Amino acid sequence: MYESTHDESQRSPRILVVDDEAVIRDILADFLAMEGFEVRTAPDGAAALAELTGSAYDLVLSDLKMPNMGGIELLDAISTHAPQVVTIIMTGFGTVETAIDAMKRGAYDYIMKPFKMEEVVHTVRRGLERRKLAAENMRLKEVLSLYKVSEAIAASLSLDEVMRTVTDAALHEVNADVVVVLIDDGSGKLVERSRVRNPRFVNSLPDSALGDLAPSKLAEYFAADRRLRVHGERCLELFDAAPERTPSSMLVTQLTMASRTIGYIAAISFSANRTFDEGQRKLLSIVSDRAAAAIESAELYEDLKATFSQTIKGLANAIDKMDRYTAGHSIRVAAYAQLLAIKLGLSADQVEIVRQAALMHDIGKIGCVMNLNKPGILTDREYDAFKRHPGFGREILEPIEFLSPLIPGVHFHHERWDGEGYPLGLNAQEIPLIARIISVADAYDAMTSDRAYRRALPHAVTTNEIHNCAGRQFDPDVAREFVLAIEQERKERRERNEPVPD
C-alpha cells in the first residue's frame, strides 16, 4: 500500500551557511538553529552547489571570498539552477562594492563582517518573508492560470479538444515531462487516450520505452487514498510495463463522474532532482475535477452529434423516397455543395453546415401532397403548391433547435440573384451564402439526373447553362467557382480511373 505524502508547507525553513572559516559556519549554524531554522553548512561555493543540487533550501547565507568557488560564482549558479532560493552575502568592509554588485546580480541583501547575530537573524527573517511573498505571488499567478485553464476546459465540446487542454495544463502548469491520460473506453476498460511530451523534454527513448501505467494498481491505491505523489523507485510500482528510465517523480489524479472512476491523469518527471510538490498535486487535482465534467459534456455532445447526423440522414432518405426519380438527389446535392463550400474557402464548421443543409434542402416537399415529377409541365396550381416547399421546410426545422443553422439554406435555396425567385424574392447579397451554394448544386444535379419529364442533360450542356444563368439565377462568383470545382473533381476522378458521366 502507498503512503500519503504530507504537506510540506509546515516544515521549518532550510538554510545553507557557506563560509570557508569553520568557526563562522558553526556559530551561524548554532544561532540559526536556536531560532528554529533547519541549518546545513558548506566550506565553499562548489560544496554548496552540490548540496543545493541534492536538497531543497529556502535561503543561502554565503561568504563572498572563498576558495574553489566564491560567493559571486555561487550566486550566478543559484540564479540559474535554483532561482527560488534567497541569497544573502556576507562581506568585509573592503569588499562592499563587490557586495553591492552581488545584489545587482540577484542577491537579496548583504551583511558586514564582523556581524551581530541579531542583525543576521533579522536579515534572514526578512529574506524568508520576501521568499514567502514571492511564492504567494507565484501562487496567485498559478490560480489565475488555473482559472483560464478551467474556463478553456469547460468551453471544450469535443473529447479531443478536452484532451489537448488537459495535457497542455499538466505539461506547463505542473511542469511535467510526460503526461498520460487513461479513459474508460465505454466497456469499463481503462485505456490510454493520450500521451504527450513536454517540448523541453529531449530524450532519445521512444514513447514505447516510457512504460505503460497499470489501471488495476492505480485503482488499488485510490481505493484507500485519493492522493498520489511518489518519487523514484516507488514510481515503478504503478506500471504494468516499467519504463526503461526510472521516473524521478509522479503525480496521479482521478477522473470521476457520479462516484465512478472514468480515468486517470498522470504527470511524470524523468528529470533528475525535479520532483513534484503538494501544491502541484492539488493543482492537477483541480484540473482533473474540471476535466471529468468536461469529458462528460464532450461525450454527451458526441452522442448528440451522432443523433443529429442520423436524424438528417433519416429525413433526407424520407425525402428521396417520395419519388423514384429523386432517389439519391439530396445526397448528391450535399456532395456538390460541400465541394463548392471547400472551394470557396469556408471553415470546416461552415462546410459541414452547408453539407447538412443541402441534405435537408427539400425537406419541405413532405408537405406537398402531390407528384412533383409527373410527366409534362406542372399546372399553375401545382406549381404554386410546389413553391411552398421552402416555407414548409423552415416550419419543419424551426421547432428543432439544433437544426436551426440549416434553415437559411433550406428556406432560401430557390431565391434568385436577380430577385425573381421565391419564397421572398430576395436578390444578390440579400440571399444567404449557404442558399446561393445549394442553389447551384441543386440545379446541377437536377439537370444531370433523369426526371419523369426529360432525360439527364450532359455535363457540358449543364455547366454551359449554369454559366449562362450566372448573374440572373445564380451568384456569378459562386457559379464560376462551382464550375471550376466540378471540373477539377471530374479530372481527379479520371486520374483515379473512376467512371465519370458525360
Coordinates of C-alpha atoms in Angstrom, one line a residue:
M1 CA 0.0 0.0 0.0
Y2 CA 1.2 3.5 -0.8
E3 CA 1.8 6.1 1.9
S4 CA 0.2 9.6 1.6
T5 CA 2.6 12.4 1.4
H6 CA 2.4 15.2 4.0
D7 CA 2.0 18.9 3.1
E8 CA 5.5 20.4 3.4
S9 CA 4.2 23.9 4.0
Q10 CA 4.5 23.5 7.8
R11 CA 8.2 22.5 7.8
S12 CA 11.0 24.8 9.2
P13 CA 12.8 27.0 6.7
R14 CA 16.0 25.3 5.5
I15 CA 19.1 27.5 5.4
L16 CA 22.6 26.7 3.9
V17 CA 25.5 28.5 5.5
V18 CA 28.5 28.8 3.2
D19 CA 31.9 30.0 4.6
D20 CA 35.5 28.8 4.4
E21 CA 36.0 29.5 8.1
A22 CA 34.7 26.6 10.2
V23 CA 34.3 28.8 13.3
I24 CA 31.9 31.2 11.5
R25 CA 30.0 28.3 10.0
D26 CA 29.5 26.7 13.4
I27 CA 28.5 29.9 15.2
L28 CA 25.9 30.8 12.5
A29 CA 24.6 27.3 12.4
D30 CA 24.1 27.1 16.2
F31 CA 22.4 30.5 16.5
L32 CA 20.1 30.0 13.5
A33 CA 19.2 26.5 14.7
M34 CA 18.2 28.0 18.1
E35 CA 15.9 30.4 16.1
G36 CA 14.0 27.4 14.8
F37 CA 15.7 27.0 11.4
E38 CA 17.0 23.8 9.8
V39 CA 20.6 24.5 9.0
R40 CA 23.3 22.8 6.9
T41 CA 26.8 24.2 6.1
A42 CA 29.3 24.1 3.3
P43 CA 33.0 25.2 3.2
D44 CA 32.9 26.8 -0.3
G45 CA 30.7 27.5 -3.3
A46 CA 31.4 24.2 -5.0
A47 CA 30.3 22.2 -2.0
A48 CA 27.3 24.5 -1.6
L49 CA 26.2 23.9 -5.2
A50 CA 26.5 20.2 -4.7
E51 CA 24.3 20.5 -1.6
L52 CA 21.8 22.6 -3.4
T53 CA 21.6 20.1 -6.3
G54 CA 20.8 17.3 -3.9
S55 CA 18.4 19.0 -1.5
A56 CA 15.9 21.8 -1.4
Y57 CA 16.7 25.1 0.5
D58 CA 14.9 28.3 1.2
L59 CA 17.9 30.6 1.8
V60 CA 21.7 30.6 1.3
L61 CA 23.9 32.7 3.6
S62 CA 27.3 32.9 1.8
D63 CA 30.6 34.5 2.3
L64 CA 31.9 36.5 -0.6
K65 CA 35.5 35.4 -0.8
M66 CA 36.1 31.7 -0.7
P67 CA 38.5 29.2 -2.4
N68 CA 37.3 26.9 -5.3
M69 CA 34.1 28.9 -5.9
G70 CA 33.5 32.3 -4.4
G71 CA 30.2 33.9 -3.5
I72 CA 29.7 35.7 -6.9
E73 CA 30.1 32.5 -8.9
L74 CA 27.8 30.6 -6.4
L75 CA 25.2 33.4 -6.8
D76 CA 25.3 33.1 -10.6
A77 CA 24.9 29.3 -10.3
I78 CA 21.9 29.7 -7.9
S79 CA 20.3 32.2 -10.2
T80 CA 20.4 29.5 -13.0
H81 CA 19.7 26.3 -11.1
A82 CA 17.7 27.3 -8.0
P83 CA 16.2 30.8 -8.7
Q84 CA 13.6 30.4 -5.9
V85 CA 16.4 30.3 -3.3
V86 CA 17.0 33.7 -1.5
T87 CA 20.7 34.5 -1.2
I88 CA 22.4 36.8 1.4
I89 CA 26.0 37.7 1.0
M90 CA 28.5 38.2 3.9
T91 CA 31.4 40.5 3.3
G92 CA 34.1 42.6 4.9
F93 CA 34.5 46.4 4.8
G94 CA 37.0 46.2 1.9
T95 CA 34.5 44.5 -0.4
V96 CA 31.3 46.5 0.0
E97 CA 31.3 47.5 -3.7
T98 CA 31.5 43.8 -4.6
A99 CA 28.6 43.0 -2.3
I100 CA 26.5 45.7 -4.0
D101 CA 27.4 44.2 -7.3
A102 CA 26.2 40.9 -5.9
M103 CA 22.8 42.5 -5.1
K104 CA 22.6 43.7 -8.7
R105 CA 23.1 40.0 -9.8
G106 CA 20.2 38.9 -7.7
A107 CA 21.3 38.7 -4.0
Y108 CA 18.6 39.8 -1.6
D109 CA 20.9 41.7 0.8
Y110 CA 24.4 41.7 2.4
I111 CA 25.8 41.6 5.9
M112 CA 29.0 43.3 7.0
K113 CA 31.7 41.3 9.0
P114 CA 32.1 41.3 11.9
F115 CA 28.4 40.9 12.3
K116 CA 25.9 40.9 15.2
M117 CA 23.8 37.8 15.4
E118 CA 20.6 39.7 15.9
E119 CA 21.4 41.6 12.7
V120 CA 21.9 38.2 10.9
V121 CA 18.7 36.8 12.2
H122 CA 16.7 39.9 11.3
T123 CA 18.1 39.9 7.7
V124 CA 17.5 36.2 7.3
R125 CA 13.9 36.6 8.5
R126 CA 13.3 39.5 6.1
G127 CA 14.8 37.4 3.3
L128 CA 12.5 34.5 4.1
E129 CA 9.5 36.8 4.3
R130 CA 10.4 38.1 0.8
R131 CA 10.6 34.5 -0.4
K132 CA 7.2 33.8 1.1
L133 CA 5.6 36.8 -0.6
A134 CA 7.2 35.8 -3.9
A135 CA 5.8 32.3 -3.5
E136 CA 2.4 33.7 -2.7
N137 CA 2.6 35.9 -5.8
M138 CA 3.5 32.9 -7.9
R139 CA 0.6 31.0 -6.4
L140 CA -1.7 33.9 -7.4
K141 CA -0.4 33.7 -10.9
E142 CA -0.9 29.9 -10.8
V143 CA -4.5 30.4 -9.6
L144 CA -5.2 32.9 -12.5
S145 CA -3.6 30.5 -14.9
L146 CA -5.7 27.6 -13.4
Y147 CA -8.8 29.7 -13.8
K148 CA -8.0 30.2 -17.5
V149 CA -7.3 26.5 -17.9
S150 CA -10.6 25.6 -16.2
E151 CA -12.5 28.0 -18.4
A152 CA -10.9 26.6 -21.5
I153 CA -11.7 23.0 -20.4
A154 CA -15.3 24.0 -19.7
A155 CA -15.6 25.6 -23.1
S156 CA -14.4 22.5 -24.9
L157 CA -17.1 20.4 -26.6
S158 CA -15.1 17.7 -28.3
L159 CA -13.2 15.0 -26.4
D160 CA -10.0 15.6 -28.5
E161 CA -10.2 19.3 -27.5
V162 CA -10.6 18.4 -23.8
M163 CA -7.6 16.1 -24.0
R164 CA -5.4 18.8 -25.6
T165 CA -6.4 21.3 -23.0
V166 CA -5.9 19.0 -20.1
T167 CA -2.5 17.7 -21.3
D168 CA -1.3 21.2 -22.0
A169 CA -2.2 22.3 -18.5
A170 CA -0.4 19.3 -16.9
L171 CA 2.7 19.9 -19.0
H172 CA 3.1 23.6 -18.4
E173 CA 1.3 24.3 -15.1
V174 CA 2.6 21.3 -13.3
N175 CA 5.9 21.3 -15.3
A176 CA 5.8 17.6 -16.2
D177 CA 8.0 15.9 -18.8
V178 CA 5.3 13.4 -19.9
V179 CA 1.5 13.4 -19.4
V180 CA -0.6 10.2 -19.8
V181 CA -4.4 10.1 -19.7
L182 CA -6.3 6.9 -19.3
I183 CA -10.0 6.9 -20.1
D184 CA -12.8 4.4 -20.0
D185 CA -13.3 3.0 -23.5
G186 CA -17.1 2.6 -22.9
S187 CA -16.9 -1.0 -21.8
G188 CA -15.5 -0.3 -18.4
K189 CA -11.9 -0.9 -19.5
L190 CA -9.4 1.9 -19.0
V191 CA -7.2 2.5 -22.0
E192 CA -4.5 5.1 -22.8
R193 CA -6.3 8.0 -24.6
S194 CA -3.4 10.5 -24.7
R195 CA 0.3 10.6 -24.2
V196 CA 2.2 13.9 -24.6
R197 CA 5.8 15.0 -24.1
N198 CA 6.9 18.4 -22.9
P199 CA 8.8 20.1 -25.8
R200 CA 11.7 20.8 -23.4
F201 CA 11.9 17.0 -22.5
V202 CA 14.6 15.9 -25.0
N203 CA 15.2 12.2 -24.7
S204 CA 16.1 9.5 -27.2
L205 CA 13.7 7.0 -25.6
P206 CA 10.6 6.3 -27.8
D207 CA 7.1 6.5 -26.2
S208 CA 7.0 2.7 -26.0
A209 CA 10.0 2.8 -23.7
L210 CA 8.4 5.2 -21.3
G211 CA 6.2 2.5 -19.7
D212 CA 2.5 1.5 -19.5
L213 CA 0.5 2.6 -16.5
A214 CA -1.4 -0.2 -14.6
P215 CA -5.0 0.8 -14.1
S216 CA -5.5 -2.0 -11.6
K217 CA -2.6 -0.8 -9.4
L218 CA -3.9 2.8 -9.6
A219 CA -7.4 1.6 -8.6
E220 CA -5.9 -0.3 -5.6
Y221 CA -4.2 2.8 -4.4
F222 CA -7.2 5.2 -4.9
A223 CA -9.5 2.8 -3.1
A224 CA -7.6 3.7 0.1
D225 CA -6.4 7.3 -0.6
R226 CA -7.2 9.8 -3.3
R227 CA -3.7 11.5 -3.1
L228 CA -0.9 10.0 -5.1
R229 CA 2.5 11.7 -5.2
V230 CA 5.5 9.3 -5.3
H231 CA 9.2 9.6 -6.1
G232 CA 12.0 7.5 -7.5
E233 CA 11.8 3.7 -7.5
R234 CA 8.3 3.7 -6.0
C235 CA 7.0 5.1 -9.3
L236 CA 7.8 1.8 -10.9
E237 CA 5.1 0.1 -8.8
L238 CA 2.4 2.0 -10.8
F239 CA 3.4 0.4 -14.2
D240 CA 2.4 -2.8 -15.9
A241 CA 5.4 -2.4 -18.3
A242 CA 8.1 -0.4 -16.5
P243 CA 9.8 2.5 -18.3
E244 CA 13.4 2.0 -19.3
R245 CA 14.3 5.1 -17.3
T246 CA 13.0 5.4 -13.7
P247 CA 10.9 8.5 -13.1
S248 CA 12.1 10.9 -10.5
S249 CA 8.6 11.8 -9.5
M250 CA 4.9 11.2 -10.4
L251 CA 1.5 12.7 -9.7
V252 CA -1.7 10.8 -10.5
T253 CA -5.2 12.2 -10.1
Q254 CA -8.6 10.5 -10.7
L255 CA -11.2 11.5 -13.2
T256 CA -14.6 10.7 -11.6
M257 CA -18.2 11.2 -12.7
A258 CA -21.1 10.4 -10.3
S259 CA -18.7 8.5 -7.9
R260 CA -17.5 6.4 -10.9
T261 CA -13.8 6.4 -11.9
I262 CA -13.6 7.1 -15.7
G263 CA -9.9 7.5 -15.9
Y264 CA -6.6 8.9 -14.5
I265 CA -4.3 11.8 -15.4
A266 CA -0.6 11.0 -14.7
A267 CA 2.1 13.7 -14.7
I268 CA 5.6 12.2 -14.9
S269 CA 9.0 13.8 -14.3
F270 CA 12.0 12.0 -15.7
S271 CA 14.4 14.9 -14.9
A272 CA 16.9 14.4 -12.1
N273 CA 16.1 16.4 -9.0
R274 CA 12.8 17.7 -10.4
T275 CA 10.1 16.4 -8.0
F276 CA 6.5 17.4 -7.7
D277 CA 5.3 19.2 -4.6
E278 CA 2.0 19.1 -2.8
G279 CA 0.9 22.3 -4.4
Q280 CA 1.3 20.9 -7.9
R281 CA -0.6 17.8 -6.9
K282 CA -3.5 20.0 -5.7
L283 CA -3.4 22.0 -8.9
L284 CA -3.5 18.8 -11.0
S285 CA -6.4 17.5 -8.9
I286 CA -8.4 20.7 -9.6
V287 CA -7.7 20.3 -13.3
S288 CA -8.8 16.7 -13.2
D289 CA -12.1 17.6 -11.5
R290 CA -12.9 20.1 -14.2
A291 CA -11.7 17.8 -16.9
A292 CA -14.1 15.0 -15.7
A293 CA -17.1 17.2 -16.0
A294 CA -15.9 18.4 -19.5
I295 CA -15.4 14.8 -20.6
E296 CA -18.9 14.0 -19.6
S297 CA -20.2 17.0 -21.6
A298 CA -18.0 16.1 -24.6
E299 CA -19.3 12.5 -24.6
L300 CA -22.9 13.9 -24.4
Y301 CA -22.1 16.3 -27.2
E302 CA -20.6 13.4 -29.3
D303 CA -23.8 11.4 -28.8
L304 CA -25.9 14.5 -29.7
K305 CA -23.8 14.9 -32.9
A306 CA -24.3 11.2 -33.8
T307 CA -28.1 11.6 -33.2
F308 CA -28.0 14.8 -35.3
S309 CA -26.3 13.1 -38.1
Q310 CA -28.7 10.1 -38.0
T311 CA -31.7 12.5 -37.9
I312 CA -30.5 14.3 -41.0
K313 CA -29.8 11.1 -42.9
G314 CA -33.2 9.7 -42.0
L315 CA -35.0 12.8 -43.1
A316 CA -33.0 13.0 -46.3
N317 CA -33.9 9.4 -47.1
A318 CA -37.6 10.2 -46.4
I319 CA -37.5 13.0 -49.0
D320 CA -35.7 10.9 -51.7
K321 CA -38.2 8.0 -51.3
M322 CA -41.1 10.2 -52.2
D323 CA -40.3 9.6 -55.9
R324 CA -38.0 7.2 -57.7
Y325 CA -36.6 10.0 -59.8
T326 CA -35.4 11.9 -56.8
A327 CA -33.6 8.9 -55.2
G328 CA -30.1 10.0 -54.2
H329 CA -30.8 13.6 -55.1
S330 CA -30.2 15.0 -51.6
I331 CA -27.0 13.1 -51.1
R332 CA -25.6 14.2 -54.4
V333 CA -26.6 17.8 -53.9
A334 CA -24.9 17.6 -50.4
A335 CA -21.7 16.3 -52.1
Y336 CA -21.7 19.1 -54.7
A337 CA -22.5 21.8 -52.1
Q338 CA -19.7 20.5 -49.9
L339 CA -17.2 20.6 -52.8
L340 CA -18.2 24.2 -53.6
A341 CA -18.1 25.3 -50.0
I342 CA -14.5 24.0 -49.7
K343 CA -13.6 25.7 -53.0
L344 CA -14.9 29.0 -51.6
G345 CA -12.6 28.7 -48.6
L346 CA -15.3 28.2 -45.9
S347 CA -14.2 26.9 -42.5
A348 CA -14.6 23.2 -41.6
D349 CA -17.6 24.0 -39.4
Q350 CA -19.3 26.1 -42.1
V351 CA -18.6 23.4 -44.7
E352 CA -20.4 20.9 -42.5
I353 CA -23.4 23.2 -42.1
V354 CA -23.6 23.6 -45.8
R355 CA -23.5 19.9 -46.3
Q356 CA -26.2 19.2 -43.8
A357 CA -28.4 21.9 -45.1
A358 CA -28.0 20.6 -48.6
L359 CA -29.1 17.1 -47.4
M360 CA -32.2 18.8 -45.9
H361 CA -32.9 21.3 -48.6
D362 CA -36.1 19.6 -50.0
I363 CA -37.5 18.5 -46.6
G364 CA -40.5 20.8 -47.2
K365 CA -41.7 18.6 -50.1
I366 CA -43.1 16.3 -47.4
G367 CA -45.8 18.9 -47.0
C368 CA -46.6 18.9 -50.8
V369 CA -49.1 16.0 -51.2
M370 CA -48.6 15.7 -55.0
N371 CA -46.4 14.0 -57.6
L372 CA -43.8 16.7 -58.4
N373 CA -42.2 14.5 -61.0
K374 CA -45.2 13.7 -63.1
P375 CA -44.7 13.6 -66.9
G376 CA -45.3 17.0 -68.5
I377 CA -45.4 20.5 -67.1
L378 CA -46.9 21.3 -63.7
T379 CA -50.2 23.3 -63.8
D380 CA -50.2 26.8 -62.3
R381 CA -51.9 25.4 -59.2
E382 CA -49.4 22.6 -58.9
Y383 CA -46.5 25.0 -59.3
D384 CA -47.9 27.3 -56.7
A385 CA -48.1 24.4 -54.3
F386 CA -44.6 23.3 -55.2
K387 CA -43.2 26.8 -54.4
R388 CA -44.4 26.4 -50.9
H389 CA -41.9 23.7 -50.0
P390 CA -39.1 26.0 -48.9
G391 CA -41.5 27.5 -46.3
F392 CA -42.7 24.1 -45.3
G393 CA -39.0 23.2 -44.8
R394 CA -38.5 26.2 -42.5
E395 CA -41.6 25.3 -40.5
I396 CA -40.4 21.7 -40.1
L397 CA -37.0 22.6 -38.9
E398 CA -37.8 25.6 -36.6
P399 CA -39.0 23.5 -33.6
I400 CA -35.8 21.5 -33.7
E401 CA -33.3 23.9 -32.1
F402 CA -30.1 22.1 -33.1
L403 CA -31.2 22.2 -36.8
S404 CA -31.6 26.0 -36.8
P405 CA -28.3 26.7 -38.6
L406 CA -29.6 24.8 -41.6
I407 CA -32.8 26.9 -42.0
P408 CA -31.3 29.7 -44.2
G409 CA -30.1 27.1 -46.8
V410 CA -33.4 25.2 -46.8
H411 CA -35.6 28.3 -46.8
F412 CA -33.9 30.3 -49.5
H413 CA -32.3 27.8 -51.9
H414 CA -34.9 28.8 -54.6
E415 CA -34.1 32.6 -54.4
R416 CA -32.5 34.0 -57.5
W417 CA -29.7 36.5 -57.9
D418 CA -31.9 38.8 -59.9
G419 CA -34.7 38.8 -57.3
E420 CA -37.1 36.7 -59.4
G421 CA -37.0 33.7 -57.1
Y422 CA -39.2 32.6 -54.1
P423 CA -40.4 32.5 -51.4
L424 CA -39.4 36.1 -50.5
G425 CA -37.9 37.5 -53.8
L426 CA -34.6 38.2 -52.2
N427 CA -31.8 39.3 -54.6
A428 CA -28.0 39.3 -54.7
Q429 CA -26.2 39.6 -51.3
E430 CA -29.6 39.5 -49.5
I431 CA -29.6 35.8 -50.2
P432 CA -27.5 33.9 -47.5
L433 CA -24.3 32.4 -49.0
I434 CA -25.4 28.9 -47.9
A435 CA -28.5 29.2 -50.0
R436 CA -26.6 30.5 -53.0
I437 CA -24.3 27.5 -52.8
I438 CA -27.1 25.0 -52.5
S439 CA -29.0 26.7 -55.4
V440 CA -26.2 25.9 -57.9
A441 CA -25.6 22.4 -56.5
D442 CA -29.3 21.7 -56.7
A443 CA -29.7 22.9 -60.2
Y444 CA -26.6 21.0 -61.5
D445 CA -27.9 17.7 -60.1
A446 CA -31.4 18.3 -61.3
M447 CA -30.1 18.9 -64.8
T448 CA -27.7 15.9 -64.8
S449 CA -30.3 13.5 -63.5
D450 CA -33.2 11.7 -65.2
R451 CA -36.6 13.0 -64.5
A452 CA -40.1 11.8 -65.5
Y453 CA -40.4 14.7 -68.0
R454 CA -36.9 14.5 -69.6
R455 CA -33.6 12.6 -69.8
A456 CA -30.5 13.8 -68.0
L457 CA -28.5 16.6 -69.7
P458 CA -24.8 16.1 -70.5
H459 CA -22.3 17.7 -68.1
A460 CA -21.0 20.1 -70.7
V461 CA -24.6 21.3 -71.5
T462 CA -25.3 21.7 -67.8
T463 CA -22.2 23.7 -67.0
N464 CA -22.8 25.9 -70.0
E465 CA -26.4 26.6 -68.7
I466 CA -25.0 27.4 -65.3
H467 CA -22.6 29.8 -66.9
N468 CA -25.4 31.4 -69.0
C469 CA -27.6 31.8 -65.9
A470 CA -24.8 33.4 -63.8
G471 CA -25.8 36.9 -62.8
R472 CA -29.5 36.1 -63.3
Q473 CA -30.4 32.9 -61.4
F474 CA -27.0 32.3 -59.7
D475 CA -24.5 34.4 -57.9
P476 CA -21.9 34.9 -60.7
D477 CA -18.9 34.3 -58.4
V478 CA -20.4 31.2 -56.8
A479 CA -21.4 29.8 -60.2
R480 CA -17.9 30.3 -61.6
E481 CA -16.3 28.6 -58.6
F482 CA -18.7 25.7 -58.8
V483 CA -17.8 25.0 -62.5
L484 CA -14.1 25.2 -61.6
A485 CA -14.6 22.9 -58.6
I486 CA -16.7 20.3 -60.5
E487 CA -14.2 20.2 -63.4
Q488 CA -11.3 19.7 -61.0
E489 CA -13.3 16.9 -59.2
R490 CA -14.0 15.2 -62.6
K491 CA -10.4 15.4 -63.6
E492 CA -9.2 13.8 -60.3
R493 CA -11.8 11.0 -60.8
R494 CA -10.4 10.3 -64.3
E495 CA -6.9 10.2 -62.9
R496 CA -8.1 7.6 -60.4
N497 CA -9.6 5.6 -63.3
E498 CA -13.1 6.1 -61.8
P499 CA -16.2 6.4 -64.1
V500 CA -17.1 10.0 -65.0
P501 CA -20.6 10.6 -66.5
D502 CA -20.6 12.5 -69.8

